Short mmCIF file of the N, C-alpha and C atoms (twelve columns), coordinates in Angstrom:
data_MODEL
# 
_entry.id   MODEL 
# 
loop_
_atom_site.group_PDB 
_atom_site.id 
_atom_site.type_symbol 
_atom_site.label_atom_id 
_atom_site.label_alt_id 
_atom_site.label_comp_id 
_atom_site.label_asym_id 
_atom_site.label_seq_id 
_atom_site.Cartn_x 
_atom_site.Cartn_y 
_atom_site.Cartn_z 
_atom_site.pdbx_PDB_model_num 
ATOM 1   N N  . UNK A 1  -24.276 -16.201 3.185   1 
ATOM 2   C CA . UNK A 1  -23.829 -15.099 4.019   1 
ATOM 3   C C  . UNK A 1  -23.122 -14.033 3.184   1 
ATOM 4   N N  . UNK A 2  -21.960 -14.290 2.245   1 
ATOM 5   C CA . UNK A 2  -21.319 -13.465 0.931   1 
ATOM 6   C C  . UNK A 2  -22.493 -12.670 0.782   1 
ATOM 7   N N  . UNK A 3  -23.681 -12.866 0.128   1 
ATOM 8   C CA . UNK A 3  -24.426 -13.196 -0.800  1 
ATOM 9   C C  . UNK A 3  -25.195 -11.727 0.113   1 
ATOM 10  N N  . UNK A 4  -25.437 -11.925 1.061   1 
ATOM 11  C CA . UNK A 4  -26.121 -11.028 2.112   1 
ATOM 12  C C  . UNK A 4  -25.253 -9.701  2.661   1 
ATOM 13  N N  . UNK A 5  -24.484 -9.835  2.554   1 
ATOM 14  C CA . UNK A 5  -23.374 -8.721  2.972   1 
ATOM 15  C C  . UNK A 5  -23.101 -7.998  1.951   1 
ATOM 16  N N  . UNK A 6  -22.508 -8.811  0.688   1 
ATOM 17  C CA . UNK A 6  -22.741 -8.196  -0.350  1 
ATOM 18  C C  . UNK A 6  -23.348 -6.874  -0.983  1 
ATOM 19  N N  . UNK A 7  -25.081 -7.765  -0.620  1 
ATOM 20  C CA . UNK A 7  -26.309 -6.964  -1.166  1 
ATOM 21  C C  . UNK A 7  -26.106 -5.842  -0.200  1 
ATOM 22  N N  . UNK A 8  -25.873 -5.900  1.236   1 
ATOM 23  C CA . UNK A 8  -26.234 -4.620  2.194   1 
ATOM 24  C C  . UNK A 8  -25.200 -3.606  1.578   1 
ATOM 25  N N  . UNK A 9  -24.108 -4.158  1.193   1 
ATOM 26  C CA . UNK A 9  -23.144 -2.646  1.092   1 
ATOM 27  C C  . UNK A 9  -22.652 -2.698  -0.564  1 
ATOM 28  N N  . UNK A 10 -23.729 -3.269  -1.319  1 
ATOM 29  C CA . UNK A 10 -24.127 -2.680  -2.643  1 
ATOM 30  C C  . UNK A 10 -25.577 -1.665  -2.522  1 
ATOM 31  N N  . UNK A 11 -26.341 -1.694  -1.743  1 
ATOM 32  C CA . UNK A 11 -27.388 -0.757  -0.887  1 
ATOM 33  C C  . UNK A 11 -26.698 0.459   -0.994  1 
ATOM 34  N N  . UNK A 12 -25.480 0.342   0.044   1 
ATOM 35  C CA . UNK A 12 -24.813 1.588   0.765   1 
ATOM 36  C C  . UNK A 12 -23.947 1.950   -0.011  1 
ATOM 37  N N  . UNK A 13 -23.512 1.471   -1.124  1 
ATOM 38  C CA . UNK A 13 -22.759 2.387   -2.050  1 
ATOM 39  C C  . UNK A 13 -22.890 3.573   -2.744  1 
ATOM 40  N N  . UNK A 14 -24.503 3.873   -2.598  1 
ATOM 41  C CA . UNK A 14 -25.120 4.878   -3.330  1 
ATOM 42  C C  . UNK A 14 -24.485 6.253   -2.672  1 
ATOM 43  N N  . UNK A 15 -24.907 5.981   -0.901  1 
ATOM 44  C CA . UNK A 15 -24.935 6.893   -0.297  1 
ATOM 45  C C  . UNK A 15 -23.341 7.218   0.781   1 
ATOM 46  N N  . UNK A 16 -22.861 6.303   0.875   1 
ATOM 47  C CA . UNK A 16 -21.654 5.339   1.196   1 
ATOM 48  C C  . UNK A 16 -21.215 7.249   1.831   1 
ATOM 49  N N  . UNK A 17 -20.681 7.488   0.304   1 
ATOM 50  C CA . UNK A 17 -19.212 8.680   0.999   1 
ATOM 51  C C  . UNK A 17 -20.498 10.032  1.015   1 
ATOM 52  N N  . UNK A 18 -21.381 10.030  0.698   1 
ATOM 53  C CA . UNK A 18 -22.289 11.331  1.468   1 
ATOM 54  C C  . UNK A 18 -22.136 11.364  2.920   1 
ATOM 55  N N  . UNK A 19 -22.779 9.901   3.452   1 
ATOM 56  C CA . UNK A 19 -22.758 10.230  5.139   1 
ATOM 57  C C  . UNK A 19 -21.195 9.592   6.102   1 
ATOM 58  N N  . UNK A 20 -20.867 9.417   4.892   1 
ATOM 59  C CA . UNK A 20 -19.579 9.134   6.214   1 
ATOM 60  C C  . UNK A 20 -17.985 10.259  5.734   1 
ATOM 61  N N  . UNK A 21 -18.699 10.966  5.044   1 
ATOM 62  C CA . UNK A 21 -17.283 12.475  4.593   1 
ATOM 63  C C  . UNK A 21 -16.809 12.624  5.585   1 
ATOM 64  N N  . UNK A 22 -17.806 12.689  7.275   1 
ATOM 65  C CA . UNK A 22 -16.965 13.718  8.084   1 
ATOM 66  C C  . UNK A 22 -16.008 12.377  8.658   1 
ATOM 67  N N  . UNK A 23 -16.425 11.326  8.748   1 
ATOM 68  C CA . UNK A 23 -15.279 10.731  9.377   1 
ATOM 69  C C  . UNK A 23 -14.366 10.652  8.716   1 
ATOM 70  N N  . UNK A 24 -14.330 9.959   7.153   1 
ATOM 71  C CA . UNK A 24 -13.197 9.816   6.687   1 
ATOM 72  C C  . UNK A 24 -12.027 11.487  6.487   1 
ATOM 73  N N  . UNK A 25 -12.963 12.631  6.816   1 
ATOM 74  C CA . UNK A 25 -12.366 13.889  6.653   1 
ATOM 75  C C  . UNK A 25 -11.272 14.155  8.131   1 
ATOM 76  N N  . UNK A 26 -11.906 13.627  8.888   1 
ATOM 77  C CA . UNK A 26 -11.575 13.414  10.352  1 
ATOM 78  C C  . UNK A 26 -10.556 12.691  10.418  1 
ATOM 79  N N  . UNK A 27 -10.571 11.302  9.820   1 
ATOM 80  C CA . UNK A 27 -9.163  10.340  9.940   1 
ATOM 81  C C  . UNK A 27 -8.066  10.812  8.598   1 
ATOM 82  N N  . UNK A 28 -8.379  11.469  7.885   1 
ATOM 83  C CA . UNK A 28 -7.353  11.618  6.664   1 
ATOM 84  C C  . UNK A 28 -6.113  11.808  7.099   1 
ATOM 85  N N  . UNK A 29 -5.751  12.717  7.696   1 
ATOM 86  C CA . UNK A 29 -4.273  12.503  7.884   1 
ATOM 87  C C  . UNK A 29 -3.378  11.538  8.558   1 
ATOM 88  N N  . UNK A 30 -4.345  10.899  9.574   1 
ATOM 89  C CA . UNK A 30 -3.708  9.885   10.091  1 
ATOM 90  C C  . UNK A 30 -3.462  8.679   9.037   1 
ATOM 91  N N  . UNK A 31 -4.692  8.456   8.312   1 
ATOM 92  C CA . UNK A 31 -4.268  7.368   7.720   1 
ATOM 93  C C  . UNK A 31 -3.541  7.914   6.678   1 
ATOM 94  N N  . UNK A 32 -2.915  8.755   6.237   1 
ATOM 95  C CA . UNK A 32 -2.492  9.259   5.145   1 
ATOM 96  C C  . UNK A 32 -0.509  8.845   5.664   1 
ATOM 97  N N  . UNK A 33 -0.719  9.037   7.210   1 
ATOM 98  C CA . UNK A 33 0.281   9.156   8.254   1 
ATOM 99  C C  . UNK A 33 0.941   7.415   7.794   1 
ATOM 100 N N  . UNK A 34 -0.120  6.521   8.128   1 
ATOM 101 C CA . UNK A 34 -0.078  5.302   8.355   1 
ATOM 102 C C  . UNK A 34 0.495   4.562   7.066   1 
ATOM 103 N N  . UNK A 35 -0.424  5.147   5.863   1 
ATOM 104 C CA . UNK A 35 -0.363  4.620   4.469   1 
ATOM 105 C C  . UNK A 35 0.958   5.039   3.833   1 
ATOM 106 N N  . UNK A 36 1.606   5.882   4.187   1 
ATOM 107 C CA . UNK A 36 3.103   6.118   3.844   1 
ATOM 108 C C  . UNK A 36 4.126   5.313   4.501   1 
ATOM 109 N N  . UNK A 37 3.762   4.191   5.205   1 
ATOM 110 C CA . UNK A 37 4.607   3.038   5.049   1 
ATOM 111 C C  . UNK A 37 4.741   1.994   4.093   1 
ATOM 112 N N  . UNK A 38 3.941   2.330   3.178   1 
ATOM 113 C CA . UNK A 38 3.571   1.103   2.097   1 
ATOM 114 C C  . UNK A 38 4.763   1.120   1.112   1 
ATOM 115 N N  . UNK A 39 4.356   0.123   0.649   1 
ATOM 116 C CA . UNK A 39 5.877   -0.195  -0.411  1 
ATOM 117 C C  . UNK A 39 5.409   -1.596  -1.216  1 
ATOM 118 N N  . UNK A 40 6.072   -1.080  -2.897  1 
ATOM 119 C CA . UNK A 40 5.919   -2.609  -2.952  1 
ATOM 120 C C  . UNK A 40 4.372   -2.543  -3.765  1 
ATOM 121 N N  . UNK A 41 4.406   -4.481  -3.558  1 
ATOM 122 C CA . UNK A 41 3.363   -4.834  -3.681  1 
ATOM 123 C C  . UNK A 41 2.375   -4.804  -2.460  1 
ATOM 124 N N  . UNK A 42 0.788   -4.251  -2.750  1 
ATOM 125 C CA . UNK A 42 0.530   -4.014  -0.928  1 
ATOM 126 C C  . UNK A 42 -1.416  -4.178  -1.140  1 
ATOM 127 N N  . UNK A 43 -1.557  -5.090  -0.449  1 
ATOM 128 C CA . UNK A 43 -3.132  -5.940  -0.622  1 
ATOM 129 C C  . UNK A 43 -4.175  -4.499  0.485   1 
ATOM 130 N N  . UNK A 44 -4.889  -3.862  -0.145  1 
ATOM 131 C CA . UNK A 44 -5.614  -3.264  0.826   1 
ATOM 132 C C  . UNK A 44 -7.179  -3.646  0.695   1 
ATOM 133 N N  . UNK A 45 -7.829  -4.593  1.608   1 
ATOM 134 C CA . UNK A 45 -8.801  -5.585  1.898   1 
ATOM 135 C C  . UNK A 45 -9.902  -4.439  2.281   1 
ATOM 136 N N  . UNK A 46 -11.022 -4.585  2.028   1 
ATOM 137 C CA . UNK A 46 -12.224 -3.648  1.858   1 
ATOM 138 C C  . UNK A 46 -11.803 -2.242  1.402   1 
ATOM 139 N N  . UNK A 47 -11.693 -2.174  0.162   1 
ATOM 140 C CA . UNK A 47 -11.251 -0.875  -0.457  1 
ATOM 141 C C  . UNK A 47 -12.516 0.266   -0.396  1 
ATOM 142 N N  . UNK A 48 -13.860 -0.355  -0.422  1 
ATOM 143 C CA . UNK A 48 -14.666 0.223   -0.560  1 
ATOM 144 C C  . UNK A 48 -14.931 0.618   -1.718  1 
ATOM 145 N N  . UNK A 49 -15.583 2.299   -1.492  1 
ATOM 146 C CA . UNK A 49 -15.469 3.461   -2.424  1 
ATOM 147 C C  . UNK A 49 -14.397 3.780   -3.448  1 
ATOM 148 N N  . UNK A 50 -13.525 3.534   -2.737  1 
ATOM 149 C CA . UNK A 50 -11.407 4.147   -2.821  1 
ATOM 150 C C  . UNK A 50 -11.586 5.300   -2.655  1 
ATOM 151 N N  . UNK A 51 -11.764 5.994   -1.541  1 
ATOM 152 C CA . UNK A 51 -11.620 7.316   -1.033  1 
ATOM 153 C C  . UNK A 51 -10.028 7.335   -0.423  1 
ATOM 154 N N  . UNK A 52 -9.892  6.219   0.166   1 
ATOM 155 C CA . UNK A 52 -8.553  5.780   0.331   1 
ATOM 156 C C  . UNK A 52 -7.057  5.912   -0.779  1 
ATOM 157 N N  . UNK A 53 -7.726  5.447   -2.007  1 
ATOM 158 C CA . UNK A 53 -6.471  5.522   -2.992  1 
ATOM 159 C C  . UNK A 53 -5.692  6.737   -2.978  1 
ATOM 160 N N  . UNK A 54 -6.554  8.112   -2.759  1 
ATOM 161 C CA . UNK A 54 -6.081  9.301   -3.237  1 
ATOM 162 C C  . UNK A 54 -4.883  9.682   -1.612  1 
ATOM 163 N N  . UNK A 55 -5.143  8.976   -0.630  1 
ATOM 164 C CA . UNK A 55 -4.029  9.109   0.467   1 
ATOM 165 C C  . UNK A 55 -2.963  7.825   0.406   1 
ATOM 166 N N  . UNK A 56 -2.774  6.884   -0.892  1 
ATOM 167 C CA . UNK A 56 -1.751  5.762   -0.906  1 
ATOM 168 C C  . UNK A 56 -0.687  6.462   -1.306  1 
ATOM 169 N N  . UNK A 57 0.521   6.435   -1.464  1 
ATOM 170 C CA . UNK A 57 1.565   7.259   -1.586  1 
ATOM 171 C C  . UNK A 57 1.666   6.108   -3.334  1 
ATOM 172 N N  . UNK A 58 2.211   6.653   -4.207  1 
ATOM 173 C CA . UNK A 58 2.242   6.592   -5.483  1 
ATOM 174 C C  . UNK A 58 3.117   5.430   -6.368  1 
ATOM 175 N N  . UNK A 59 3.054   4.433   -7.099  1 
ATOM 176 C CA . UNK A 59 3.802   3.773   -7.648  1 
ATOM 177 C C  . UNK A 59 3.795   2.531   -6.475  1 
ATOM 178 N N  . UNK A 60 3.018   2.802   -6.136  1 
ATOM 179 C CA . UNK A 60 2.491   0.967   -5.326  1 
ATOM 180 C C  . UNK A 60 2.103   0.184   -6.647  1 
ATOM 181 N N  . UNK A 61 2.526   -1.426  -6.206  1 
ATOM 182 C CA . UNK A 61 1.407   -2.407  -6.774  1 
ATOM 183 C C  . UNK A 61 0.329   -2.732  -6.004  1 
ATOM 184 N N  . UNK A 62 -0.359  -2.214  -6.578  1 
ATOM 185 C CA . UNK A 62 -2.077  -2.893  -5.076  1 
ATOM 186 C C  . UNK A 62 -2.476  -3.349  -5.812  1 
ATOM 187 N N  . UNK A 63 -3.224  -4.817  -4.791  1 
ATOM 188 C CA . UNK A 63 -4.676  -5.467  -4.925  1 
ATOM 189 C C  . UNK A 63 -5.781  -5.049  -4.335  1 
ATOM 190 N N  . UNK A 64 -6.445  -4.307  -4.683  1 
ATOM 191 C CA . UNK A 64 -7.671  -4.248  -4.097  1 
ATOM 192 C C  . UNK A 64 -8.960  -5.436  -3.958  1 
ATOM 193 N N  . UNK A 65 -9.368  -5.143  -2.947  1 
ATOM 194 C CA . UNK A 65 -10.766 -6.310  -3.049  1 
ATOM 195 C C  . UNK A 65 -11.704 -5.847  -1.866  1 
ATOM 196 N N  . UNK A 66 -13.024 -5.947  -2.149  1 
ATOM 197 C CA . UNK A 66 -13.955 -5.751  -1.650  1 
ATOM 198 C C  . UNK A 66 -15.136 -6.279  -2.321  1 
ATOM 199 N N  . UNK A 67 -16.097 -6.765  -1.147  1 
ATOM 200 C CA . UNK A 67 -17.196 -7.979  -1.507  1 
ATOM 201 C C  . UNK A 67 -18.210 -7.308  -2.572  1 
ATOM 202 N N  . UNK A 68 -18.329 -5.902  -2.363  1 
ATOM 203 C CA . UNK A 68 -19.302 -5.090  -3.052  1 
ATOM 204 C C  . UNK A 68 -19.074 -4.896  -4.734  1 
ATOM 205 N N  . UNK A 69 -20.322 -5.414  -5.340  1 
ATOM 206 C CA . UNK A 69 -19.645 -4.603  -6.825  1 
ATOM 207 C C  . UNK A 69 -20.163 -3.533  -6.892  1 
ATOM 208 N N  . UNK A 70 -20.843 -2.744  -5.953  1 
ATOM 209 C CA . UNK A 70 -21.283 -1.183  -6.119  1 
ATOM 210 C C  . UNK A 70 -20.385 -0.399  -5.544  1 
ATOM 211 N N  . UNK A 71 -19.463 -0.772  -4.697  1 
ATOM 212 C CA . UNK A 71 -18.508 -0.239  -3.888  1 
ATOM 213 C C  . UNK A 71 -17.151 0.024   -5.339  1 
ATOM 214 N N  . UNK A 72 -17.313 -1.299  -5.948  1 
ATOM 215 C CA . UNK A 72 -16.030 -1.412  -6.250  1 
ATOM 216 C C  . UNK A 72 -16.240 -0.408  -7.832  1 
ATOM 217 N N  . UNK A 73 -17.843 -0.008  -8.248  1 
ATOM 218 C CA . UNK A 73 -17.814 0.599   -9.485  1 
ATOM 219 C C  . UNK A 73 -16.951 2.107   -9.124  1 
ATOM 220 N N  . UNK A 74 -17.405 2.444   -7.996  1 
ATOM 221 C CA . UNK A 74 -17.148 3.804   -7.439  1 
ATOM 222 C C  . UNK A 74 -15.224 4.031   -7.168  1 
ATOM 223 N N  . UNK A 75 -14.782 2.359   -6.807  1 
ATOM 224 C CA . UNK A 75 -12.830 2.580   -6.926  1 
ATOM 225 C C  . UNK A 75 -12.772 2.727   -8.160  1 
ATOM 226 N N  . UNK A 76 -13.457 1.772   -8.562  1 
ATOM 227 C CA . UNK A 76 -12.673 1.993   -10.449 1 
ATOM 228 C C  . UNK A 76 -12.613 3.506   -11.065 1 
ATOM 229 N N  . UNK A 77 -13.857 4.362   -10.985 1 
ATOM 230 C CA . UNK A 77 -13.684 5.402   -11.368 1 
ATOM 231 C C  . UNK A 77 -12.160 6.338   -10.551 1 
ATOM 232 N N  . UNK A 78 -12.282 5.981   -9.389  1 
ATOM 233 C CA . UNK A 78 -11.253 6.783   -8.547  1 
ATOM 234 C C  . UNK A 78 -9.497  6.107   -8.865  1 
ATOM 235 N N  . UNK A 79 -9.729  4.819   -9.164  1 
ATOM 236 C CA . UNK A 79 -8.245  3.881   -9.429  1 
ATOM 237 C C  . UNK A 79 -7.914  4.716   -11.176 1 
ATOM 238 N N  . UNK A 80 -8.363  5.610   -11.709 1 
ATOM 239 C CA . UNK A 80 -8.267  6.117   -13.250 1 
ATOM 240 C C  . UNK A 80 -7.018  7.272   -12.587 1 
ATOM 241 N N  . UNK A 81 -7.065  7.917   -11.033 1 
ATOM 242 C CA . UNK A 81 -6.445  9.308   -11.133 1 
ATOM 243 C C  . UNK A 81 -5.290  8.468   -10.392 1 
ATOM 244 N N  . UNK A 82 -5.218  6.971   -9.755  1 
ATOM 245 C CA . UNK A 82 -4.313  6.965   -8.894  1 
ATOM 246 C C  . UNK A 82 -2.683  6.364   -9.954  1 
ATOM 247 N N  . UNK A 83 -1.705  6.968   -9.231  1 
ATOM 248 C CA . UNK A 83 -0.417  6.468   -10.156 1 
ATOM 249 C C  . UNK A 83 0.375   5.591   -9.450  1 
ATOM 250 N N  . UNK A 84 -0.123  4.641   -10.204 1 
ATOM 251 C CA . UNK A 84 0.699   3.133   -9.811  1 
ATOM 252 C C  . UNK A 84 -0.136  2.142   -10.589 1 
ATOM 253 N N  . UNK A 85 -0.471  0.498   -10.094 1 
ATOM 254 C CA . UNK A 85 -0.771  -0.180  -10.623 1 
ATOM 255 C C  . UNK A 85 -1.648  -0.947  -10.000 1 
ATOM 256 N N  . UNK A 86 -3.202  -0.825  -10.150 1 
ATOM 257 C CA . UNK A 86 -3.985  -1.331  -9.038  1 
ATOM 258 C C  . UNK A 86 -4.951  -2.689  -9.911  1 
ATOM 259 N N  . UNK A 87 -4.847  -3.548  -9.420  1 
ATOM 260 C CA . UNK A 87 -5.902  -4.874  -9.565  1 
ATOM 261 C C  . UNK A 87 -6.675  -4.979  -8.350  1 
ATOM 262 N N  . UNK A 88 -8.125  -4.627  -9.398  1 
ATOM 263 C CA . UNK A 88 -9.349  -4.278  -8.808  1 
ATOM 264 C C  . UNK A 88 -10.031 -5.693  -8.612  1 
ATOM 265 N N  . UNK A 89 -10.399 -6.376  -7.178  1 
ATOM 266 C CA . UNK A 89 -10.638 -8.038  -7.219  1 
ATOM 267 C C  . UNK A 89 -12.218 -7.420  -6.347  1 
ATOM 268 N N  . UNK A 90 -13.281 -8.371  -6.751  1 
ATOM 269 C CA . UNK A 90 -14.220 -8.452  -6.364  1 
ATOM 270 C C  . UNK A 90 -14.407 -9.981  -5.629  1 
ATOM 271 N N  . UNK A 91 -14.069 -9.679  -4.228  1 
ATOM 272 C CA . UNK A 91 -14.386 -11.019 -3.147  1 
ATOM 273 C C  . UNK A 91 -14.218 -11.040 -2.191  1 
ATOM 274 N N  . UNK A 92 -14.486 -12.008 -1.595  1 
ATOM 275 C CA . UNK A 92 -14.510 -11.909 0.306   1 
ATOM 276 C C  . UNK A 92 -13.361 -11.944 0.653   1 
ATOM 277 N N  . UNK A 93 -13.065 -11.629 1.842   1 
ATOM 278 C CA . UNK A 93 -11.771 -12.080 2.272   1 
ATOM 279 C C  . UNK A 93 -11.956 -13.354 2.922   1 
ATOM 280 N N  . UNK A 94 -13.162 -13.805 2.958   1 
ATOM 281 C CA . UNK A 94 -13.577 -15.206 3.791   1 
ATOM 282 C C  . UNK A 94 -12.859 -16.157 2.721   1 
ATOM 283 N N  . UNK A 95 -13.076 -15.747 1.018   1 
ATOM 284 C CA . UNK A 95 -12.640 -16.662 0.344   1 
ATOM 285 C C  . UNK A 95 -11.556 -16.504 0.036   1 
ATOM 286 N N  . UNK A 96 -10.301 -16.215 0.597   1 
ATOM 287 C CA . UNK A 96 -9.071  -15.843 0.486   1 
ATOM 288 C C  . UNK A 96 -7.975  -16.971 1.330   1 
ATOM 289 N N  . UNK A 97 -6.990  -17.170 0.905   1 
ATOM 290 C CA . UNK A 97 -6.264  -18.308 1.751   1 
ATOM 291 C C  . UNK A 97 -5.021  -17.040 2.584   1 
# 
């Protein structure tokens, strides 16, 4: 099942933030709203793309993780501009305790 989910949104990584700009353009401030409670050390579970990182407020410790390694080539490039300290994890959250 990993194995299958995986593959679908290593598929959709290509095209991932082409067709979904307007939503995430649409929710930005809210979650930008939301994500300024963070503090700390702070686990954010399907990172995706990391279109997200650039609305985390700065000098977090994050874990990132998401099942995709096409998803996750696309944070890494984006985790280079963010300031703080991010560990980039490739896995399910199924396999998580």
């Amino acid at each position: 099942m990993k194995r299958d989910c995986a593959a679908v949104w290593d598929r959709s990584s290509k095209f991932y933030d082409f067709f979904f700009w307007g939503m995430q353009n649409r929710y930005r401030l809210a979650k930008k709203s939301i994500f300024a409670n963070a503090k700390g050390r702070t686990l954010f579970v399907g990172i995706g793309t990391g279109t997200d990182l650039a609305l985390l407020p700065p000098g977090l410790d994050l874990i990132v993780i998401d099942v995709s390694s096409g998803m996750l080539a696309q944070t890494r490039e984006r985790a280079k501009e963010y300031e703080g300290n991010i560990d980039i994890q490739q896995v399910s959250i199924e396999e998580t305790d």
